[in-house]
Short mmCIF file of C-alpha atoms in Angstrom, two decimals:
data_model
loop_
_atom_site.label_atom_id
_atom_site.label_comp_id
_atom_site.label_asym_id
_atom_site.label_seq_id
_atom_site.Cartn_x
_atom_site.Cartn_y
_atom_site.Cartn_z
CA MET M 1 -0.14 0.00 0.05
CA THR M 2 2.86 2.30 0.65
CA ALA M 3 5.45 3.77 -1.79
CA ASP M 4 8.29 2.22 0.05
CA ASP M 5 8.81 -0.85 -2.13
CA ILE M 6 9.63 1.27 -5.11
CA GLN M 7 13.19 2.38 -4.49
CA ALA M 8 14.61 5.22 -6.51
CA VAL M 9 18.15 3.79 -6.24
CA ALA M 10 20.27 2.81 -9.12
CA PRO M 11 20.21 -0.90 -9.62
CA GLN M 12 23.58 -2.52 -10.27
CA ALA M 13 24.67 -2.44 -13.89
CA GLU M 14 24.81 -5.44 -15.98
CA ASP M 15 27.19 -6.11 -18.74
CA GLY M 16 28.31 -2.43 -18.43
CA ARG M 17 24.89 -1.23 -19.17
CA ARG M 18 22.66 0.84 -16.79
CA VAL M 19 19.74 -0.97 -15.35
CA MET M 20 16.63 1.28 -15.68
CA LEU M 21 14.19 -0.81 -13.76
CA GLU M 22 14.50 -3.99 -11.90
CA LEU M 23 11.85 -6.53 -10.43
CA ARG M 24 13.11 -8.53 -7.58
CA ASN M 25 11.15 -11.50 -6.82
CA VAL M 26 7.81 -9.68 -7.19
CA SER M 27 4.55 -11.31 -6.44
CA HIS M 28 1.12 -9.76 -6.75
CA SER M 29 -2.31 -10.92 -5.67
CA PHE M 30 -5.41 -9.28 -4.78
CA HIS M 31 -8.88 -10.06 -3.13
CA ALA M 32 -11.31 -10.53 -5.90
CA ARG M 33 -14.98 -10.16 -5.48
CA LYS M 34 -16.21 -13.03 -3.38
CA GLU M 35 -18.49 -14.45 -6.07
CA SER M 36 -15.69 -14.53 -8.61
CA PHE M 37 -13.26 -16.92 -7.02
CA GLU M 38 -13.55 -19.70 -4.58
CA HIS M 39 -11.12 -18.37 -2.01
CA GLY M 40 -11.31 -14.81 -2.95
CA VAL M 41 -7.61 -14.34 -3.47
CA HIS M 42 -6.31 -14.02 -7.05
CA GLN M 43 -2.60 -14.68 -7.55
CA VAL M 44 -1.46 -12.87 -10.62
CA LEU M 45 2.30 -12.74 -10.40
CA ASP M 46 4.28 -15.25 -8.49
CA GLY M 47 8.08 -14.34 -7.80
CA VAL M 48 8.99 -12.49 -10.90
CA SER M 49 12.56 -11.17 -11.20
CA LEU M 50 13.85 -9.30 -14.34
CA LYS M 51 16.00 -6.30 -15.29
CA LEU M 52 15.28 -3.75 -17.88
CA LEU M 53 18.50 -2.43 -19.42
CA GLU M 54 18.91 1.17 -20.75
CA GLY M 55 18.13 1.52 -24.45
CA GLU M 56 16.72 -2.03 -24.87
CA THR M 57 13.26 -3.01 -26.05
CA LEU M 58 12.13 -5.78 -23.82
CA GLY M 59 9.22 -7.83 -25.26
CA ILE M 60 6.83 -9.58 -22.98
CA ILE M 61 4.67 -12.51 -24.47
CA GLY M 62 2.33 -14.90 -22.84
CA ARG M 63 -1.24 -16.03 -23.14
CA ASN M 64 -4.40 -14.12 -22.06
CA GLY M 65 -4.47 -13.65 -18.36
CA ALA M 66 -0.79 -14.81 -17.75
CA GLY M 67 -0.22 -11.38 -15.96
CA LYS M 68 1.35 -9.29 -18.45
CA THR M 69 -0.75 -6.21 -17.85
CA THR M 70 -0.38 -6.50 -14.15
CA MET M 71 3.35 -6.60 -14.55
CA LEU M 72 3.33 -3.39 -16.64
CA ARG M 73 1.24 -1.65 -14.06
CA ILE M 74 3.53 -2.71 -11.26
CA MET M 75 6.61 -1.42 -13.29
CA ALA M 76 4.74 1.85 -13.85
CA GLY M 77 4.19 2.16 -10.01
CA ILE M 78 0.36 2.05 -10.58
CA PHE M 79 0.05 -1.08 -8.50
CA ALA M 80 2.23 -2.04 -5.46
CA PRO M 81 3.50 -5.80 -5.28
CA THR M 82 2.24 -7.81 -2.66
CA SER M 83 5.72 -8.84 -1.98
CA GLY M 84 9.11 -8.28 -3.62
CA LYS M 85 11.02 -5.14 -4.56
CA ILE M 86 11.21 -2.70 -7.44
CA LEU M 87 14.33 -0.67 -8.07
CA ARG M 88 14.13 2.25 -10.44
CA GLN M 89 16.91 4.53 -11.72
CA PRO M 90 16.47 7.78 -9.81
CA GLY M 91 14.63 10.45 -11.77
CA ALA M 92 13.56 8.11 -14.60
CA SER M 93 10.07 8.94 -15.93
CA VAL M 94 7.69 6.04 -16.69
CA SER M 95 4.63 6.10 -18.88
CA LEU M 96 2.26 3.18 -19.50
CA LEU M 97 0.37 3.08 -22.69
CA SER M 98 -2.65 0.72 -23.00
CA LEU M 99 -5.55 0.46 -25.24
CA GLY M 100 -9.13 1.59 -24.56
CA LEU M 101 -8.03 3.09 -21.22
CA GLY M 102 -6.47 6.42 -20.19
CA PHE M 103 -8.87 8.74 -22.00
CA GLN M 104 -11.79 10.75 -20.70
CA PRO M 105 -14.49 9.99 -23.41
CA GLN M 106 -16.36 13.21 -23.10
CA LEU M 107 -13.14 15.32 -23.73
CA SER M 108 -11.68 16.02 -27.13
CA GLY M 109 -8.47 14.27 -28.41
CA ARG M 110 -6.72 17.55 -27.91
CA ASP M 111 -7.85 17.89 -24.07
CA ASN M 112 -6.90 14.24 -23.50
CA ALA M 113 -3.39 14.74 -25.05
CA LEU M 114 -2.99 17.80 -22.83
CA LEU M 115 -4.15 15.87 -19.64
CA SER M 116 -1.87 13.03 -20.43
CA ALA M 117 1.20 15.00 -20.79
CA MET M 118 0.42 17.03 -17.61
CA LEU M 119 -0.07 13.86 -15.68
CA GLN M 120 3.35 12.80 -16.77
CA GLY M 121 4.60 15.91 -15.10
CA PHE M 122 4.90 18.56 -17.87
CA SER M 123 3.69 21.98 -17.26
CA LYS M 124 0.72 23.22 -19.07
CA ARG M 125 2.62 25.26 -21.31
CA GLU M 126 5.09 22.49 -22.20
CA ALA M 127 2.11 20.25 -22.83
CA GLU M 128 0.45 22.71 -25.02
CA SER M 129 3.56 23.18 -27.12
CA ARG M 130 3.51 19.54 -28.12
CA LEU M 131 -0.24 19.52 -29.15
CA GLU M 132 0.23 20.36 -32.92
CA GLU M 133 3.00 17.82 -33.27
CA ILE M 134 0.57 15.13 -31.70
CA ARG M 135 -2.28 16.18 -34.02
CA GLU M 136 -0.12 15.84 -37.04
CA PHE M 137 1.64 12.54 -36.27
CA SER M 138 -1.59 10.90 -35.09
CA GLU M 139 -3.24 11.90 -38.40
CA LEU M 140 -6.47 12.70 -36.55
CA GLY M 141 -7.13 15.91 -38.50
CA GLN M 142 -10.48 17.56 -37.31
CA SER M 143 -11.33 14.63 -35.14
CA PHE M 144 -8.55 15.90 -32.82
CA ASP M 145 -11.10 18.40 -31.52
CA GLU M 146 -13.86 16.09 -31.24
CA PRO M 147 -14.70 13.84 -28.10
CA VAL M 148 -12.79 10.80 -27.87
CA LYS M 149 -16.05 8.72 -27.44
CA THR M 150 -16.61 9.26 -31.07
CA TYR M 151 -13.30 7.71 -32.00
CA SER M 152 -12.85 4.17 -33.54
CA SER M 153 -10.39 1.85 -31.67
CA GLY M 154 -7.87 2.50 -34.25
CA MET M 155 -8.11 6.33 -33.71
CA ASN M 156 -7.93 5.81 -30.08
CA ALA M 157 -4.70 3.78 -30.48
CA ARG M 158 -3.22 6.48 -32.82
CA LEU M 159 -3.94 9.21 -30.23
CA GLY M 160 -2.58 6.91 -27.27
CA PHE M 161 0.60 5.92 -29.08
CA THR M 162 1.44 9.43 -30.30
CA THR M 163 0.76 11.09 -26.95
CA ALA M 164 3.09 8.62 -25.08
CA LEU M 165 5.74 8.59 -27.78
CA LEU M 166 6.03 12.34 -28.17
CA ASN M 167 6.06 12.96 -24.39
CA LYS M 168 9.58 11.85 -24.28
CA VAL M 169 9.52 9.58 -21.08
CA ASP M 170 12.60 7.57 -20.17
CA ILE M 171 10.76 4.20 -19.82
CA LEU M 172 7.84 3.56 -22.16
CA LEU M 173 5.56 0.55 -21.35
CA ILE M 174 3.42 -0.37 -24.22
CA ASP M 175 0.60 -2.69 -23.79
CA GLU M 176 -0.93 -4.33 -27.05
CA VAL M 177 -1.21 -0.73 -28.68
CA LEU M 178 0.85 -1.38 -31.81
CA SER M 179 -1.32 -4.25 -32.89
CA VAL M 180 -4.44 -2.05 -33.58
CA GLY M 181 -4.92 0.64 -36.15
CA ASP M 182 -4.63 0.40 -39.94
CA ALA M 183 -1.63 -1.22 -41.51
CA GLU M 184 -0.27 2.12 -42.70
CA PHE M 185 -0.20 3.85 -39.23
CA ARG M 186 1.08 0.65 -37.68
CA GLN M 187 4.08 0.79 -40.03
CA LYS M 188 4.59 4.52 -39.26
CA ALA M 189 4.26 3.84 -35.59
CA GLU M 190 6.85 0.85 -35.82
CA GLU M 191 9.21 3.23 -37.56
CA ALA M 192 8.80 5.97 -35.15
CA MET M 193 9.25 3.56 -32.20
CA ARG M 194 12.49 2.16 -33.76
CA ASP M 195 13.70 5.71 -34.37
CA ARG M 196 13.09 6.68 -30.65
CA LEU M 197 14.41 3.46 -29.42
CA SER M 198 17.59 3.69 -31.26
CA GLY M 199 18.00 7.09 -29.51
CA GLY M 200 18.63 5.31 -26.17
CA ARG M 201 15.00 5.11 -24.94
CA THR M 202 13.87 2.16 -22.97
CA ALA M 203 10.80 0.28 -23.62
CA VAL M 204 8.83 -2.69 -22.62
CA PHE M 205 6.49 -4.02 -25.29
CA VAL M 206 3.51 -6.45 -24.73
CA SER M 207 2.28 -7.92 -27.83
CA HIS M 208 0.64 -10.93 -29.36
CA ALA M 209 1.95 -10.22 -32.80
CA GLU M 210 5.03 -12.22 -33.13
CA GLY M 211 6.28 -10.41 -36.15
CA GLN M 212 6.36 -7.06 -34.18
CA VAL M 213 7.99 -8.68 -31.31
CA LYS M 214 10.70 -10.00 -33.53
CA LYS M 215 11.24 -6.63 -35.35
CA LEU M 216 11.22 -4.36 -32.36
CA CYS M 217 12.51 -6.40 -29.44
CA SER M 218 16.09 -7.12 -28.42
CA ARG M 219 15.11 -9.51 -25.65
CA VAL M 220 11.96 -11.31 -24.85
CA VAL M 221 10.37 -12.64 -21.66
CA TRP M 222 7.68 -15.33 -21.74
CA ILE M 223 5.19 -15.23 -18.82
CA GLU M 224 3.18 -18.07 -17.93
CA GLU M 225 0.75 -18.32 -14.95
CA GLY M 226 2.46 -15.38 -13.24
CA ALA M 227 6.06 -16.55 -13.47
CA VAL M 228 8.87 -16.25 -16.01
CA ARG M 229 8.89 -19.33 -18.11
CA ALA M 230 11.79 -18.26 -20.49
CA GLU M 231 13.83 -15.11 -21.16
CA GLY M 232 16.39 -14.31 -23.78
CA ASP M 233 16.92 -14.01 -27.56
CA PRO M 234 13.45 -13.33 -29.29
CA GLU M 235 13.86 -16.12 -31.89
CA ARG M 236 14.58 -18.76 -29.26
CA VAL M 237 11.91 -17.68 -26.74
CA LEU M 238 9.21 -17.38 -29.51
CA LYS M 239 10.13 -20.90 -30.58
CA GLN M 240 9.53 -22.13 -27.00
CA TYR M 241 6.42 -20.29 -26.61
CA ARG M 242 5.04 -21.84 -29.68
CA PRO M 243 5.13 -25.48 -29.21
CA PRO M 244 5.52 -27.77 -32.25
CA GLY M 245 2.39 -29.55 -33.60
CA PRO M 246 -1.15 -28.41 -34.63
CA ALA M 247 -1.53 -26.49 -31.39
CA SER M 248 1.02 -23.88 -32.54
CA GLU M 249 -1.29 -22.79 -35.32
CA ALA M 250 -4.12 -22.28 -32.86
CA ILE M 251 -1.86 -20.20 -30.58
CA SER M 252 -0.53 -18.21 -33.49
CA ARG M 253 -4.14 -17.42 -34.53
CA ARG M 254 -5.18 -16.65 -31.01
CA GLY M 255 -2.02 -14.65 -30.54
CA ASN M 256 -2.78 -12.31 -33.38
CA ALA M 257 -6.05 -11.22 -31.78
CA SER M 258 -5.84 -8.12 -29.86
CA ASN M 259 -8.61 -8.86 -27.31
CA ASP M 260 -6.36 -9.49 -24.30
CA ARG M 261 -8.40 -8.67 -21.22
CA PRO M 262 -6.32 -6.82 -18.67
CA ARG M 263 -6.60 -8.36 -15.14
CA MET I 1 4.53 16.51 -9.04
CA ASN I 2 5.11 19.80 -7.42
CA LEU I 3 2.37 21.84 -5.74
CA THR I 4 2.04 24.26 -8.88
CA GLN I 5 1.64 21.31 -11.21
CA TYR I 6 -1.00 19.79 -8.90
CA PHE I 7 -3.12 22.95 -8.79
CA SER I 8 -2.72 23.52 -12.47
CA LEU I 9 -3.84 20.03 -13.17
CA ILE I 10 -6.87 20.48 -10.95
CA ASP I 11 -7.65 23.84 -12.69
CA THR I 12 -7.24 22.23 -16.12
CA MET I 13 -9.32 19.07 -15.38
CA ALA I 14 -12.17 21.35 -13.82
CA ARG I 15 -12.12 23.61 -16.85
CA MET I 16 -12.31 20.78 -19.42
CA SER I 17 -15.09 19.06 -17.48
CA LEU I 18 -17.11 22.27 -17.53
CA LYS I 19 -16.53 22.87 -21.21
CA ALA I 20 -17.42 19.12 -22.08
CA ASP I 21 -20.49 19.51 -19.75
CA ALA I 22 -21.59 22.75 -21.36
CA SER I 23 -21.41 21.36 -24.90
CA ARG I 24 -23.64 18.43 -23.95
CA TYR I 25 -26.53 20.68 -23.02
CA PHE I 26 -28.58 22.80 -25.27
CA PHE I 27 -28.59 25.76 -22.66
CA GLY I 28 -24.87 25.06 -21.97
CA TYR I 29 -23.53 27.43 -19.35
CA ILE I 30 -26.82 28.91 -18.45
CA TRP I 31 -27.52 25.79 -16.44
CA TRP I 32 -25.00 26.91 -13.90
CA VAL I 33 -27.50 29.42 -12.54
CA LEU I 34 -30.63 27.92 -14.00
CA GLU I 35 -30.41 24.54 -12.10
CA PRO I 36 -29.93 26.16 -8.61
CA LEU I 37 -32.85 28.57 -9.40
CA LEU I 38 -35.08 25.65 -10.40
CA TYR I 39 -34.32 24.01 -6.97
CA VAL I 40 -35.33 27.13 -5.28
CA LEU I 41 -38.57 27.24 -7.24
CA VAL I 42 -39.43 23.73 -6.28
CA PHE I 43 -38.92 24.48 -2.65
CA TYR I 44 -40.77 27.88 -2.95
CA VAL I 45 -43.76 26.03 -4.52
CA VAL I 46 -43.85 23.39 -1.78
CA PHE I 47 -43.17 25.60 1.35
CA GLU I 48 -44.62 28.91 0.41
CA LEU I 49 -47.57 28.09 -1.99
CA ILE I 50 -48.72 24.68 -0.78
CA LEU I 51 -47.59 24.77 3.00
CA GLN I 52 -48.39 28.49 3.42
CA ASN I 53 -45.09 29.35 5.21
CA ARG I 54 -45.55 32.53 7.20
CA LYS I 55 -41.83 33.58 7.22
CA GLU I 56 -41.28 37.18 6.18
CA ASP I 57 -39.41 37.43 2.83
CA PHE I 58 -39.26 33.67 2.57
CA LEU I 59 -38.07 33.63 -1.06
CA VAL I 60 -34.81 35.38 -0.22
CA PHE I 61 -34.31 33.38 2.93
CA LEU I 62 -34.86 30.32 0.96
CA MET I 63 -32.42 31.40 -1.87
CA VAL I 64 -29.58 32.26 0.60
CA GLY I 65 -30.01 28.75 2.25
CA LYS I 66 -30.54 26.78 -0.78
CA LEU I 67 -28.01 28.41 -3.21
CA THR I 68 -25.25 27.88 -0.65
CA PHE I 69 -26.18 24.33 0.30
CA ILE I 70 -26.37 23.27 -3.19
CA TRP I 71 -22.57 24.13 -3.59
CA PHE I 72 -21.88 21.55 -0.87
CA SER I 73 -24.37 18.89 -1.88
CA LYS I 74 -23.53 18.76 -5.49
CA SER I 75 -19.62 18.94 -4.96
CA VAL I 76 -19.86 16.06 -2.45
CA ASN I 77 -22.20 13.87 -4.50
CA GLN I 78 -19.97 14.41 -7.72
CA ALA I 79 -16.71 13.94 -5.87
CA ALA I 80 -17.82 10.87 -4.15
CA ARG I 81 -17.71 8.94 -7.49
CA SER I 82 -14.71 10.76 -8.96
CA ILE I 83 -12.01 8.31 -8.02
CA VAL I 84 -13.93 5.34 -8.96
CA ASN I 85 -14.94 6.87 -12.33
CA SER I 86 -11.43 7.79 -13.21
CA GLY I 87 -10.01 4.26 -13.97
CA GLY I 88 -8.76 5.47 -17.34
CA LEU I 89 -6.35 8.03 -16.06
CA ILE I 90 -5.57 5.98 -13.03
CA SER I 91 -4.44 3.13 -15.17
CA LYS I 92 -1.91 5.49 -16.80
CA ALA I 93 0.33 6.60 -14.12
CA ASN I 94 0.73 6.65 -10.38
CA ILE I 95 -0.88 9.88 -9.45
CA SER I 96 -2.30 11.15 -6.41
CA LYS I 97 -5.85 10.12 -6.11
CA SER I 98 -6.92 13.38 -4.37
CA LEU I 99 -6.58 15.01 -7.87
CA PHE I 100 -9.98 13.66 -8.83
CA PRO I 101 -12.14 14.95 -6.01
CA MET I 102 -10.20 18.12 -5.96
CA ALA I 103 -11.17 18.65 -9.64
CA MET I 104 -14.74 18.24 -8.78
CA VAL I 105 -14.40 20.74 -6.02
CA GLN I 106 -12.77 23.23 -8.24
CA GLU I 107 -15.50 22.72 -10.85
CA GLY I 108 -18.14 23.40 -8.26
CA LEU I 109 -16.21 26.51 -7.06
CA TYR I 110 -16.31 27.91 -10.61
CA LYS I 111 -19.95 27.30 -11.02
CA GLN I 112 -20.70 28.72 -7.61
CA LEU I 113 -19.00 32.13 -8.32
CA SER I 114 -21.86 32.82 -10.82
CA VAL I 115 -24.41 31.58 -8.29
CA PHE I 116 -23.10 33.99 -5.79
CA LEU I 117 -23.17 36.78 -8.21
CA LEU I 118 -26.79 35.99 -8.95
CA LEU I 119 -27.54 35.78 -5.26
CA PHE I 120 -26.04 39.38 -4.55
CA VAL I 121 -28.06 40.72 -7.40
CA VAL I 122 -31.24 39.32 -5.95
CA LEU I 123 -30.46 40.71 -2.57
CA LEU I 124 -29.61 44.18 -3.92
CA PHE I 125 -32.98 44.11 -5.84
CA ASN I 126 -34.91 43.15 -2.91
CA GLY I 127 -33.72 46.09 -0.86
CA TYR I 128 -30.90 44.50 1.16
CA PRO I 129 -27.97 47.00 1.41
CA ILE I 130 -24.50 46.19 1.27
CA THR I 131 -23.02 46.65 4.88
CA THR I 132 -19.67 46.41 6.41
CA ALA I 133 -20.72 42.90 7.60
CA TRP I 134 -20.31 41.76 3.97
CA PHE I 135 -16.53 41.74 4.45
CA TRP I 136 -17.20 38.57 6.58
CA LEU I 137 -18.21 36.78 3.44
CA ILE I 138 -14.48 36.51 2.49
CA PRO I 139 -13.59 34.26 5.56
CA LEU I 140 -16.99 32.61 5.38
CA ILE I 141 -16.82 31.49 1.91
CA LEU I 142 -13.31 30.32 2.49
CA VAL I 143 -14.41 28.20 5.45
CA ASN I 144 -17.44 26.81 3.37
CA TYR I 145 -14.86 25.93 0.77
CA ILE I 146 -12.67 24.02 3.37
CA VAL I 147 -15.72 22.18 4.69
CA ILE I 148 -16.49 21.20 1.10
CA VAL I 149 -12.97 20.02 0.30
CA ALA I 150 -12.68 17.90 3.45
CA SER I 151 -16.15 16.23 2.95
CA CYS I 152 -15.42 15.57 -0.78
CA LEU I 153 -12.18 13.95 0.07
CA VAL I 154 -13.53 11.74 2.87
CA CYS I 155 -16.50 10.57 0.64
CA ALA I 156 -14.40 9.92 -2.46
CA PHE I 157 -12.08 7.75 -0.29
CA LEU I 158 -14.76 5.86 1.43
CA VAL I 159 -16.61 5.22 -1.95
CA CYS I 160 -13.54 3.97 -3.33
CA LEU I 161 -12.92 1.77 -0.51
CA VAL I 162 -16.47 0.27 -0.46
CA PHE I 163 -18.60 1.33 -3.35
CA ASP I 164 -21.79 0.80 -1.36
CA PHE I 165 -20.96 3.95 0.57
CA ILE I 166 -22.38 5.83 -2.39
CA VAL I 167 -25.95 5.16 -1.09
CA MET I 168 -24.89 6.77 2.24
CA VAL I 169 -23.48 9.83 0.47
CA SER I 170 -26.85 10.73 -1.22
CA LEU I 171 -28.93 9.84 1.86
CA GLY I 172 -26.48 11.85 4.02
CA THR I 173 -26.86 14.98 1.84
CA ILE I 174 -30.66 14.63 1.98
CA PHE I 175 -30.40 14.33 5.77
CA LEU I 176 -28.29 17.55 5.94
CA LEU I 177 -30.62 19.26 3.59
CA PHE I 178 -33.31 18.75 6.30
CA VAL I 179 -31.34 19.47 9.40
CA SER I 180 -29.26 22.42 8.26
CA GLY I 181 -32.07 24.94 8.24
CA ILE I 182 -32.48 25.52 4.51
CA PHE I 183 -36.33 25.93 4.51
CA TRP I 184 -36.63 26.59 8.19
CA ASP I 185 -34.79 28.94 10.52
CA PRO I 186 -32.93 27.41 13.45
CA ARG I 187 -33.42 30.86 15.20
CA ASP I 188 -37.24 30.36 15.06
CA LEU I 189 -37.05 27.41 17.38
CA PRO I 190 -39.03 28.15 20.71
CA ASP I 191 -35.93 26.95 22.92
CA PRO I 192 -32.89 29.20 22.42
CA ALA I 193 -30.92 26.22 23.69
CA ALA I 194 -32.08 24.13 20.83
CA THR I 195 -31.00 26.78 18.35
CA ASP I 196 -27.49 26.87 19.88
CA LEU I 197 -27.19 23.07 19.90
CA ILE I 198 -28.07 22.86 16.25
CA LEU I 199 -25.67 25.54 15.32
CA LEU I 200 -22.90 23.89 17.45
CA LEU I 201 -23.46 20.39 16.21
CA ASN I 202 -23.98 20.98 12.56
CA PRO I 203 -21.27 23.06 10.81
CA LEU I 204 -23.28 23.42 7.71
CA ALA I 205 -26.25 24.88 9.79
CA PHE I 206 -23.80 27.41 11.26
CA VAL I 207 -22.31 28.44 7.81
CA ILE I 208 -25.74 28.83 6.30
CA ASP I 209 -26.95 30.89 9.33
CA ALA I 210 -23.84 32.96 9.07
CA TYR I 211 -24.67 33.67 5.37
CA ARG I 212 -28.19 35.00 6.31
CA GLN I 213 -26.80 36.95 9.21
CA ILE I 214 -24.55 38.75 6.97
CA LEU I 215 -26.47 39.25 3.98
CA MET I 216 -30.02 39.71 5.44
CA VAL I 217 -29.41 41.23 8.90
CA GLY I 218 -26.00 42.77 8.48
CA VAL I 219 -24.46 41.00 11.47
CA ALA I 220 -21.15 39.44 11.74
CA PRO I 221 -20.86 35.79 12.57
CA ASP I 222 -19.21 34.35 15.68
CA ALA I 223 -15.61 34.58 14.63
CA TRP I 224 -14.03 31.96 17.02
CA HIS I 225 -16.97 29.50 15.93
CA LEU I 226 -16.07 30.15 12.42
CA LEU I 227 -12.27 29.73 12.89
CA GLY I 228 -12.94 26.52 14.81
CA ILE I 229 -14.81 25.04 11.84
CA GLY I 230 -12.27 26.10 9.37
CA ALA I 231 -9.30 24.75 11.55
CA GLY I 232 -11.13 21.40 12.14
CA PHE I 233 -12.07 20.79 8.61
CA GLY I 234 -8.78 22.12 7.37
CA LEU I 235 -6.86 19.57 9.36
CA LEU I 236 -9.31 16.82 8.14
CA ALA I 237 -8.66 17.92 4.53
CA LEU I 238 -4.92 17.84 5.00
CA GLY I 239 -4.93 14.42 6.65
CA MET I 240 -7.17 13.14 3.82
CA VAL I 241 -4.82 14.39 1.09
CA LEU I 242 -1.92 12.66 2.85
CA LEU I 243 -3.83 9.47 3.39
CA LEU I 244 -4.99 9.42 -0.30
CA ARG I 245 -1.35 9.94 -1.39
CA ARG I 246 -0.21 7.08 0.87
CA ALA I 247 -2.86 4.67 -0.20
CA SER I 248 -2.53 5.72 -3.88
CA ARG I 249 -1.48 2.36 -5.27
CA PHE I 250 -3.91 0.43 -2.98
CA LEU I 251 -6.78 2.53 -4.25
CA ALA I 252 -5.48 2.01 -7.89
CA LEU I 253 -5.97 -1.63 -7.30
CA LYS I 254 -9.42 -1.07 -5.83
CA VAL I 255 -10.48 0.86 -8.93
CA LEU I 256 -8.97 -1.28 -11.56
CA THR I 257 -9.92 -4.62 -10.24
CA ALA I 258 -13.37 -3.83 -8.92
#
């Protein structure tokens, strides 16, 4: 419940690279509504340890309900772990970008972009100075000044992605956002992300789209039932994640759907 | 987030919400004063025309009570749901959860400024002069604001903890409407001890009575009593801000997994 378990101390460097964020034996459970679970306690993460190195793009894969979204929320400091520790590079800003959430539906895209930037700690003037760039990149045109509730999910994703990307945070946590929107914007977003990431920005990227994970991530972690199942080179981990045989096709098909329910 | 950013955010959120609200209604900003006036009208019809109230200048008496009480009741009822309704922003970053009720309080304050203006015009048109006692409006409005802030923070926290509390909030404001002397005067009670007891036990009754004393009688309120209410609720508000900050991630879990 307290902020004591997030420590703004520099975690130890690994391979000569700065560690931006470290999870040490992090577990997370919560009391669900009584009627939903037999015992009322829902264990989401179970003893997860991992390090996020400066400048890397870490991919997180796992089936629906494996605990990926919760892990991102713990990394962003939105949830506290039930046990374990989180070490974060002092002064590093973190932003979590997830689909369908994060916007006030009755406000315009412009107002939402302004609010998002201000919530990330920018002054109103700084936030306002970025709005035109956000409007242009997101290709929302006149819709930028219309209420977000009138947006399609693709438009929502464009606004969310652009807002987070242009707001120059140190650690960008991306939950499933790049898998939506039209193909053209997706490509543009991927390129923009590669540009930013080559500029030393650190990102964690949750996706079901294996192609994107391969293209963008330098390292991949596979989460299964709240624990790390495999970690390392994207090719190798993705191969393990996708077992041989007819099941692989089904998983791959399911993996491409973007209906992962946050839990 | 420093204090300037905190207040800038509250102000921005309140303005955005007002703008979005105004664009939703055909009469837009006119509702800021029209809605409170309609409430007054409803009470006037019931108590003056149907129940034949004999109180002198009942319409002005009712307006002073109701227009100031609405500021409290609307703010509290809206702020109570503000944290549970902000899942979207809460899922984005670890922000102080007091931001949401405070944005609602600010929104209510901006609306109330126009209501106060209307009230003063009504008083002047009805022959109530501006007296030196009107200076007391400054501390009185400030104390009224502090009472609202503290109440909103408490309710928003409790509703976030147990959503069922929302029922108590609306019931509680109706109870306060009846016991704070909105359409009856605590000073008309046959036993002066009962009047004193009500003004002592119910801070809202004291605040509303103080408005009437200043605006309609030209008499300053009991300064120590006013200070006591301001200090008490000020401490409560401060404690709540700290509590909401400390419980921030616990509340996020409550909101996002409910």
